[in-house]
Short mmCIF file of C-alpha atoms in Angstrom, two decimals:
data_model
loop_
_atom_site.label_atom_id
_atom_site.label_comp_id
_atom_site.label_asym_id
_atom_site.label_seq_id
_atom_site.Cartn_x
_atom_site.Cartn_y
_atom_site.Cartn_z
CA MET A 249 -108.27 -65.80 206.66
CA ILE A 250 -105.38 -68.23 206.17
CA TYR A 251 -107.46 -70.07 203.55
CA LYS A 252 -108.00 -66.83 201.61
CA ARG A 253 -104.28 -66.02 201.77
CA PHE A 254 -103.39 -69.44 200.32
CA LEU A 255 -106.06 -68.95 197.66
CA TYR A 256 -104.54 -65.59 196.64
CA ILE A 257 -101.05 -67.11 196.56
CA PHE A 258 -102.34 -70.00 194.45
CA ILE A 259 -104.05 -67.62 191.99
CA PHE A 260 -100.89 -65.48 191.80
CA LEU A 261 -98.68 -68.50 191.11
CA LEU A 262 -101.17 -69.77 188.53
CA SER A 263 -101.12 -66.39 186.79
CA ILE A 264 -97.32 -66.54 186.64
CA SER A 265 -97.40 -70.05 185.16
CA VAL A 266 -99.70 -69.00 182.33
CA LYS A 267 -98.03 -65.61 181.84
CA ALA A 268 -97.49 -64.92 178.16
CA SER A 269 -93.77 -64.82 177.54
CA PHE A 270 -93.33 -65.66 173.87
CA ILE A 271 -94.58 -64.45 170.51
CA LEU A 272 -95.15 -67.05 167.82
CA LEU A 273 -95.20 -65.94 164.20
CA PRO A 274 -97.10 -68.81 162.57
CA MET A 275 -96.05 -69.48 158.97
CA ASP A 276 -98.68 -72.00 157.90
CA GLU A 277 -101.01 -71.35 155.00
CA THR A 278 -104.20 -70.48 156.86
CA THR A 279 -103.00 -68.45 159.85
CA GLN A 280 -100.35 -66.00 158.63
CA GLN A 281 -101.78 -63.02 156.75
CA ASN A 282 -98.37 -61.73 155.60
CA HIS A 283 -95.64 -64.33 155.30
CA LEU A 284 -93.15 -61.97 153.67
CA LYS A 285 -93.31 -59.26 156.33
CA ALA A 286 -92.97 -61.93 159.04
CA TYR A 287 -89.36 -62.39 157.92
CA GLY A 288 -88.89 -58.65 158.29
CA ILE A 289 -90.20 -58.77 161.84
CA THR A 290 -87.77 -61.58 162.70
CA TYR A 291 -84.87 -59.67 161.15
CA TRP A 292 -85.92 -56.52 163.04
CA CYS A 293 -85.86 -58.47 166.33
CA LEU A 294 -82.38 -59.86 165.62
CA ASP A 295 -81.19 -56.37 164.72
CA LYS A 296 -82.42 -55.19 168.14
CA ASN A 297 -80.55 -58.05 169.84
CA TYR A 298 -83.63 -60.06 170.73
CA LYS A 299 -83.28 -63.82 170.66
CA ALA A 300 -85.22 -65.72 168.01
CA SER A 301 -85.75 -69.31 166.97
CA TRP A 302 -86.72 -70.77 163.62
CA LEU A 303 -89.04 -73.72 164.13
CA LEU A 304 -88.29 -75.82 161.06
CA ASN A 305 -91.32 -77.66 159.65
CA TYR A 306 -93.49 -76.50 162.55
CA ARG A 307 -96.56 -74.81 161.07
CA GLY A 308 -94.77 -73.87 157.87
CA GLY A 309 -91.50 -72.84 159.49
CA SER A 310 -92.72 -70.53 162.24
CA PHE A 311 -90.62 -68.03 164.19
CA LEU A 312 -90.47 -67.89 167.99
CA LEU A 313 -89.72 -64.50 169.53
CA PRO A 314 -89.68 -63.17 173.11
CA ASP A 315 -92.79 -61.33 174.21
CA ALA A 316 -92.14 -57.60 174.23
CA GLU A 317 -94.58 -54.74 173.76
CA GLU A 318 -92.54 -53.18 170.96
CA ILE A 319 -92.51 -56.48 169.03
CA ARG A 320 -96.29 -56.78 169.37
CA LYS A 321 -96.71 -53.22 168.12
CA GLU A 322 -94.34 -53.81 165.19
CA CYS A 323 -96.34 -56.89 164.16
CA GLN A 324 -99.56 -54.88 164.31
CA ILE A 325 -98.08 -51.99 162.30
CA ARG A 326 -96.74 -54.33 159.59
CA GLY A 327 -99.84 -56.53 159.44
CA VAL A 328 -98.10 -59.70 160.60
CA SER A 329 -100.20 -62.34 162.37
CA PHE A 330 -98.86 -63.40 165.75
CA GLU A 331 -99.89 -65.51 168.73
CA ILE A 332 -99.05 -64.92 172.37
CA ILE A 333 -98.05 -68.15 174.07
CA SER A 334 -97.12 -69.02 177.65
CA ASP A 335 -93.97 -70.65 178.99
CA ALA A 336 -95.86 -73.92 179.24
CA GLU A 337 -97.08 -73.70 175.63
CA GLU A 338 -93.58 -72.84 174.40
CA LEU A 339 -92.19 -75.84 176.28
CA ALA A 340 -94.85 -78.11 174.78
CA ILE A 341 -94.00 -76.89 171.26
CA LEU A 342 -90.27 -77.45 171.78
CA ASN A 343 -90.94 -80.90 173.24
CA GLU A 344 -93.02 -81.79 170.18
CA ILE A 345 -90.28 -80.50 167.87
CA SER A 346 -87.53 -82.41 169.68
CA SER A 347 -89.36 -85.74 169.44
CA PRO A 348 -87.42 -88.20 167.24
CA SER A 349 -90.69 -89.08 165.51
CA GLN A 350 -91.17 -85.51 164.25
CA ASN A 351 -89.32 -84.11 161.22
CA MET A 352 -88.84 -80.79 162.96
CA GLU A 353 -86.02 -78.81 164.54
CA SER A 354 -85.57 -75.57 166.44
CA VAL A 355 -82.68 -73.45 165.16
CA ILE A 356 -81.46 -70.45 167.12
CA LEU A 357 -80.97 -67.28 165.06
CA GLU A 358 -78.10 -65.33 166.52
CA LYS A 359 -77.58 -62.03 164.72
CA ALA A 360 -78.98 -60.05 161.82
CA PRO A 361 -76.77 -60.62 158.77
CA LYS A 362 -75.37 -57.59 156.95
CA ILE A 363 -76.85 -57.66 153.46
CA ALA A 364 -75.47 -56.36 150.17
CA VAL A 365 -77.27 -56.36 146.84
CA TYR A 366 -75.08 -56.26 143.74
CA THR A 367 -76.99 -53.89 141.51
CA PRO A 368 -75.97 -51.17 139.05
CA LYS A 369 -76.39 -47.51 139.88
CA GLY A 370 -79.46 -45.85 138.41
CA LYS A 371 -82.60 -47.31 136.95
CA GLN A 372 -82.70 -50.45 134.84
CA PRO A 373 -85.28 -51.61 132.29
CA TRP A 374 -86.15 -54.50 134.62
CA ASP A 375 -86.69 -54.86 138.33
CA ASP A 376 -84.96 -57.21 140.74
CA ALA A 377 -87.07 -59.61 142.81
CA VAL A 378 -84.70 -59.61 145.78
CA THR A 379 -84.54 -55.81 146.02
CA LEU A 380 -88.33 -55.76 145.80
CA VAL A 381 -88.91 -58.27 148.57
CA LEU A 382 -86.23 -56.87 150.89
CA THR A 383 -87.84 -53.44 150.57
CA TYR A 384 -91.33 -54.89 151.09
CA ALA A 385 -90.25 -56.91 154.14
CA GLU A 386 -88.42 -53.82 155.48
CA ILE A 387 -85.09 -55.63 155.70
CA PRO A 388 -82.23 -53.15 155.28
CA PHE A 389 -79.61 -53.70 152.58
CA THR A 390 -76.78 -51.82 150.90
CA ALA A 391 -76.56 -51.54 147.13
CA ILE A 392 -73.05 -52.16 145.85
CA TYR A 393 -71.54 -52.60 142.41
CA ASP A 394 -68.22 -53.18 140.67
CA GLU A 395 -66.22 -50.41 142.36
CA GLU A 396 -67.18 -51.61 145.83
CA VAL A 397 -66.57 -55.27 144.97
CA LEU A 398 -63.15 -54.65 143.43
CA SER A 399 -62.09 -52.52 146.42
CA ASP A 400 -62.81 -55.46 148.77
CA GLN A 401 -65.87 -53.95 150.42
CA LEU A 402 -67.58 -57.37 150.38
CA LEU A 403 -65.69 -57.98 153.61
CA LEU A 404 -68.24 -55.73 155.31
CA TYR A 405 -71.15 -58.07 154.55
CA ASP A 406 -72.41 -61.55 155.42
CA TRP A 407 -74.83 -62.05 152.53
CA LEU A 408 -74.68 -61.01 148.90
CA HIS A 409 -77.35 -61.09 146.22
CA LEU A 410 -76.42 -60.96 142.56
CA HIS A 411 -78.71 -58.74 140.54
CA HIS A 412 -80.05 -59.92 137.17
CA GLU A 413 -76.58 -59.69 135.64
CA ASP A 414 -74.23 -60.86 132.91
CA PHE A 415 -70.73 -61.58 134.19
CA THR A 416 -69.49 -62.68 130.75
CA GLY A 417 -69.36 -59.17 129.28
CA GLN A 418 -71.98 -59.86 126.59
CA TYR A 419 -74.55 -57.37 127.93
CA GLY A 420 -77.14 -60.00 128.69
CA LYS A 421 -77.09 -61.27 125.09
CA PHE A 422 -79.68 -58.56 124.33
CA TYR A 423 -77.85 -57.58 121.13
CA SER A 424 -80.25 -59.01 118.56
CA ALA A 425 -83.43 -57.49 120.02
CA TYR A 426 -82.17 -54.25 121.56
CA LYS A 427 -78.94 -53.16 119.85
CA ASN A 428 -80.61 -50.01 118.46
CA VAL A 429 -82.63 -49.17 121.58
CA PRO A 430 -81.36 -46.14 123.57
CA TRP A 431 -81.22 -47.89 126.95
CA TYR A 432 -79.07 -50.72 125.55
CA ILE A 433 -76.68 -48.28 123.84
CA GLU A 434 -76.40 -46.21 127.02
CA GLN A 435 -75.91 -49.24 129.25
CA LYS A 436 -73.11 -50.55 127.02
CA LYS A 437 -71.44 -47.14 127.03
CA GLU A 438 -71.66 -46.85 130.82
CA ALA A 439 -70.22 -50.34 131.29
CA GLU A 440 -67.27 -49.57 129.02
CA THR A 441 -66.61 -46.29 130.81
CA LEU A 442 -66.68 -48.01 134.20
CA ALA A 443 -64.33 -50.77 133.00
CA ARG A 444 -61.79 -48.22 131.77
CA LYS A 445 -62.09 -46.26 135.01
CA LEU A 446 -61.29 -49.43 136.95
CA GLY A 447 -58.26 -50.18 134.76
CA TYR A 448 -59.64 -52.77 132.31
CA SER A 449 -59.62 -52.55 128.52
CA LYS A 450 -62.70 -54.77 128.17
CA VAL A 451 -65.96 -55.11 130.08
CA SER A 452 -65.57 -58.90 129.97
CA GLN A 453 -62.23 -58.65 131.79
CA GLU A 454 -63.65 -56.29 134.41
CA LYS A 455 -66.72 -58.47 135.00
CA GLY A 456 -64.48 -61.53 135.24
CA ALA A 457 -62.45 -59.80 137.94
CA VAL A 458 -65.68 -58.99 139.81
CA ALA A 459 -66.79 -62.64 139.56
CA LYS A 460 -63.48 -63.76 141.08
CA LYS A 461 -63.83 -61.31 143.97
CA ILE A 462 -67.31 -62.69 144.64
CA ARG A 463 -65.87 -66.22 144.45
CA ASP A 464 -63.29 -65.26 147.09
CA PHE A 465 -66.04 -63.75 149.27
CA VAL A 466 -67.85 -67.09 149.28
CA ILE A 467 -64.71 -69.16 149.82
CA GLY A 468 -63.88 -66.96 152.80
CA GLY A 469 -67.21 -67.70 154.48
CA GLY A 470 -69.77 -65.48 152.76
CA PHE A 471 -73.28 -66.43 151.65
CA MET A 472 -74.21 -65.74 148.03
CA PHE A 473 -77.66 -65.87 146.49
CA ALA A 474 -78.22 -65.49 142.75
CA MET A 475 -81.24 -65.54 140.47
CA CYS A 476 -81.92 -65.65 136.74
CA SER A 477 -78.91 -64.90 134.51
CA ALA A 478 -76.63 -64.10 137.46
CA THR A 479 -76.49 -67.86 138.12
CA ASP A 480 -75.13 -69.36 134.90
CA SER A 481 -73.31 -66.24 133.68
CA PHE A 482 -71.37 -66.17 136.98
CA ASP A 483 -70.28 -69.79 136.60
CA ILE A 484 -69.44 -69.29 132.91
CA ALA A 485 -67.28 -66.24 133.73
CA LEU A 486 -65.31 -68.28 136.28
CA ALA A 487 -64.91 -71.26 133.96
CA ALA A 488 -63.85 -69.02 131.05
CA ASP A 489 -61.30 -67.06 133.08
CA GLY A 490 -58.57 -65.88 130.71
CA VAL A 491 -60.47 -67.05 127.60
CA ASP A 492 -62.05 -64.55 125.15
CA ILE A 493 -65.58 -65.86 124.49
CA CYS A 494 -67.02 -62.49 123.36
CA GLU A 495 -67.66 -61.59 119.72
CA ALA A 496 -66.72 -58.23 118.15
CA MET A 497 -70.05 -56.46 118.81
CA PHE A 498 -69.45 -56.98 122.53
CA ASP A 499 -65.74 -56.25 122.98
CA GLY A 500 -64.40 -54.97 119.67
CA ASP A 501 -62.57 -58.10 118.51
CA ALA A 502 -63.33 -61.68 117.58
CA SER A 503 -63.62 -64.47 120.13
CA GLU A 504 -60.75 -66.85 120.77
CA GLY A 505 -60.48 -69.82 118.43
CA ASN A 506 -61.83 -73.11 119.78
CA TYR A 507 -62.70 -71.45 123.09
CA GLN A 508 -65.10 -74.23 124.13
CA ALA A 509 -62.15 -76.63 124.57
CA LYS A 510 -60.47 -74.13 126.91
CA ILE A 511 -63.33 -73.92 129.43
CA ASN A 512 -62.20 -75.02 132.90
CA TYR A 513 -65.21 -76.52 134.68
CA SER A 514 -63.27 -76.99 137.90
CA ASN A 515 -63.47 -73.20 138.39
CA SER A 516 -67.27 -73.06 138.39
CA PHE A 517 -69.47 -73.35 141.48
CA ALA A 518 -72.44 -75.42 140.35
CA PHE A 519 -72.25 -76.50 136.70
CA LYS A 520 -70.11 -78.84 134.63
CA ASP A 521 -69.74 -79.94 130.99
CA PHE A 522 -71.88 -77.11 129.63
CA ILE A 523 -71.66 -75.96 126.00
CA LEU A 524 -71.56 -72.22 125.38
CA GLU A 525 -73.93 -70.58 122.92
CA ARG A 526 -71.63 -69.16 120.23
CA ARG A 527 -74.22 -67.17 118.27
CA PRO A 528 -74.18 -63.54 119.46
CA GLU A 529 -77.74 -62.98 118.26
CA GLN A 530 -79.05 -65.87 120.35
CA TYR A 531 -80.60 -64.80 123.68
CA GLU A 532 -78.85 -67.53 125.64
CA PHE A 533 -75.48 -68.14 127.31
CA SER A 534 -75.22 -71.93 127.25
CA ASP A 535 -77.14 -75.20 127.47
CA ILE A 536 -77.32 -74.87 131.29
CA ASP A 537 -80.59 -72.98 130.94
CA MET A 538 -83.79 -74.90 130.13
CA THR A 539 -85.86 -71.96 128.79
CA SER A 540 -85.81 -72.90 125.09
CA LYS A 541 -85.86 -76.66 125.75
CA ARG A 542 -88.81 -76.91 128.13
CA GLN A 543 -92.31 -77.89 127.01
CA VAL A 544 -94.23 -76.95 130.13
CA PRO A 545 -97.65 -75.23 129.81
CA MET A 546 -98.08 -72.18 132.04
CA ASP A 547 -101.01 -73.71 133.94
CA LYS A 548 -98.90 -76.77 134.79
CA ASP A 549 -95.65 -74.96 135.50
CA TYR A 550 -94.93 -75.79 139.13
CA PHE A 551 -91.87 -77.09 140.92
CA THR A 552 -91.70 -79.26 144.03
CA LEU A 553 -89.54 -78.51 147.04
CA MET A 554 -87.60 -81.52 148.26
CA GLU A 555 -88.18 -82.77 151.78
CA PHE A 556 -85.12 -82.99 154.02
CA SER A 557 -84.53 -84.19 157.56
CA ALA A 558 -84.76 -81.09 159.74
CA LYS A 559 -82.66 -82.70 162.47
CA TRP A 560 -79.91 -84.08 160.21
CA ASP A 561 -80.05 -81.68 157.26
CA PRO A 562 -81.01 -78.31 158.79
CA ILE A 563 -79.36 -76.27 156.02
CA PRO A 564 -81.58 -77.37 153.10
CA SER A 565 -84.51 -77.61 155.53
CA MET A 566 -84.11 -73.92 156.37
CA LEU A 567 -83.81 -72.96 152.72
CA CYS A 568 -86.97 -74.91 151.81
CA GLN A 569 -89.27 -73.69 154.60
CA ASN A 570 -92.68 -72.91 153.16
CA HIS A 571 -96.41 -73.30 153.65
CA THR A 572 -96.57 -75.49 150.53
CA GLN A 573 -94.20 -77.89 148.79
CA LEU A 574 -95.61 -77.00 145.37
CA VAL A 575 -94.40 -73.62 144.11
CA LYS A 576 -95.69 -71.85 141.01
CA GLY A 577 -93.04 -71.68 138.28
CA PHE A 578 -91.88 -68.51 136.55
CA MET A 579 -89.68 -67.66 133.59
CA GLY A 580 -86.46 -65.72 133.24
CA GLN A 581 -83.49 -65.40 130.94
CA THR A 582 -82.28 -68.36 132.96
CA THR A 583 -85.48 -70.17 133.95
CA ALA A 584 -84.15 -73.47 135.25
CA PHE A 585 -81.06 -75.67 135.18
CA SER A 586 -80.36 -78.81 133.17
CA ALA A 587 -80.02 -81.54 135.80
CA PRO A 588 -77.18 -83.51 134.07
CA LEU A 589 -75.02 -80.37 134.07
CA ILE A 590 -75.18 -79.87 137.85
CA LYS A 591 -72.11 -80.99 139.79
CA SER A 592 -72.56 -84.00 142.04
CA ASN A 593 -71.67 -82.09 145.21
CA VAL A 594 -74.45 -79.53 144.62
CA MET A 595 -77.80 -80.15 146.30
CA VAL A 596 -80.99 -79.92 144.25
CA MET A 597 -83.76 -78.51 146.45
CA GLY A 598 -86.53 -77.90 143.92
CA THR A 599 -87.44 -79.69 140.68
CA CYS A 600 -90.13 -79.53 138.02
CA GLU A 601 -91.69 -82.98 137.88
CA LEU A 602 -92.77 -82.65 134.23
CA ASN A 603 -89.27 -82.44 132.77
CA GLY A 604 -86.88 -83.07 135.65
CA GLU A 605 -85.28 -79.62 135.50
CA ALA A 606 -83.73 -78.14 138.64
CA ARG A 607 -85.15 -74.81 139.81
CA TYR A 608 -83.47 -74.29 143.16
CA ILE A 609 -79.98 -75.55 144.08
CA HIS A 610 -77.49 -75.08 146.90
CA GLY A 611 -73.83 -75.79 147.47
CA GLN A 612 -70.76 -75.11 149.56
CA LYS A 613 -67.55 -73.44 148.38
CA GLY A 614 -64.71 -73.18 150.83
CA LYS A 615 -66.08 -71.84 154.11
CA GLY A 616 -69.11 -70.25 152.46
CA MET A 617 -72.28 -71.27 150.67
CA PHE A 618 -74.29 -70.32 147.59
CA THR A 619 -77.86 -70.76 146.37
CA PHE A 620 -78.99 -70.47 142.75
CA TYR A 621 -82.68 -69.86 142.03
CA GLY A 622 -83.91 -70.06 138.43
CA GLY A 623 -86.31 -67.48 137.01
CA HIS A 624 -86.70 -63.73 137.30
CA ASP A 625 -89.78 -62.84 139.40
CA PRO A 626 -91.80 -65.43 141.37
CA GLU A 627 -95.06 -63.52 140.84
CA ASP A 628 -94.55 -62.41 137.23
CA TYR A 629 -94.63 -65.49 135.02
CA GLN A 630 -92.89 -64.06 131.96
CA HIS A 631 -91.34 -60.72 132.86
CA GLN A 632 -90.49 -58.59 129.83
CA VAL A 633 -88.10 -55.66 129.55
CA GLY A 634 -90.06 -52.52 130.39
CA ASP A 635 -92.79 -54.28 132.37
CA PRO A 636 -93.84 -52.54 135.60
CA PRO A 637 -92.50 -53.95 138.88
CA THR A 638 -94.50 -56.49 140.84
CA VAL A 639 -96.66 -55.03 143.64
CA LEU A 640 -96.00 -57.32 146.58
CA ASP A 641 -98.99 -56.01 148.52
CA LEU A 642 -100.93 -58.23 146.11
CA HIS A 643 -98.74 -61.27 146.97
CA PRO A 644 -98.00 -61.14 150.73
CA ASN A 645 -98.10 -64.95 150.99
CA SER A 646 -96.00 -65.78 147.92
CA PRO A 647 -94.28 -69.19 148.30
CA GLY A 648 -91.80 -68.25 145.56
CA TYR A 649 -90.74 -65.08 147.35
CA ARG A 650 -90.50 -66.95 150.65
CA LEU A 651 -87.62 -68.97 149.22
CA ILE A 652 -85.67 -65.74 148.71
CA LEU A 653 -86.28 -64.66 152.30
CA ASN A 654 -85.27 -68.09 153.63
CA ASN A 655 -81.86 -67.38 152.15
CA VAL A 656 -81.77 -63.90 153.69
CA LEU A 657 -82.30 -65.20 157.24
CA PHE A 658 -80.22 -68.34 156.79
CA PRO A 659 -76.84 -66.71 157.70
CA ALA A 660 -78.26 -65.71 161.08
CA ALA A 661 -77.94 -69.38 162.07
CA ARG A 662 -74.44 -69.93 160.75
CA LYS A 663 -72.72 -70.08 164.16
CA LYS A 664 -74.85 -73.06 165.14
CA LYS A 665 -73.00 -76.35 164.67
CA LEU A 666 -74.79 -77.80 161.68
CA LYS A 667 -74.57 -81.46 160.70
CA THR A 668 -74.22 -80.77 156.96
#
């Protein structure tokens, strides 16, 4: 009788020791059926005040969540692969990660960041990759535009994405190809009306004021992510503050004489010594962009993510988490960045080996940080105006889109004392 009692106690204690108490969202190439929605699950958990950890370089940058029935159900509903692991298995994983011989790290994610997407009201003749992937991953965001930015509503958010945008007031340099097309005419008219409503005589002045508010948001501790033309046009607008670089078809009067000599590179975030494109009919802002200079065949257009020390450089390690280091390239108005024009204090995280261009860069400004990602849509190689939006159900494991979502979750770890 006593023997049986001890046996029951032993079995009970054994069952406790192997009790499943964690959910692992594996992010390696072969196990996870929907990488993009896995980020949404992690965000959802943070939003419900669950604790979460980001296991850098462990199985493609996996997420560790507490075991709860509602989390399991949410994973099943969204089609996200998950594994139930015991306390002992969780401890073994963390011990492996903490080993000095392993380029891994466990980063605690503390709270769901409040996300804003800078995007114009109404429909546009192009789609925005970040809006697409946030919607697909079911990560909530608020759309804001110039009125909200200029009335200091950025203070309500932790993370800001810049829509495919032109902060120089030249309407995306679409003049040559689209000046007689109704959507271009209407967009120009709407921008001018909005500028006047906000107290500016020119769109370029109003957009410049918006760029400076965004600059202040970052300096004050915000996280900014920009893609395509929002990257270089933002920096150009800051560097050309107070200088008229717009020709008459954009703002009604000629540009300022010798404006190139008046550019102040110390005002820009990422780029230096760039030369502006003076021709209004040229679909280009400056020599920052590599689109017209690159000789890279589509079938060989890939860029490589740099490898960083997860323990000593957790910031770029988080931003580069992926199930592959080789990411398929894609075009945009701003496809990639000329490496010699990148400031020395800006970190290059992804490069095309064929021509040395930078595709993915990161830097710090004041108390905040920014990431610039070249190209328009990671799963649409050469997106044209009027093309239909990408259907992400066809690309649930997209490495290019994962880089966007790395940036979305990154602010959740900002309270952790980072070494960089």
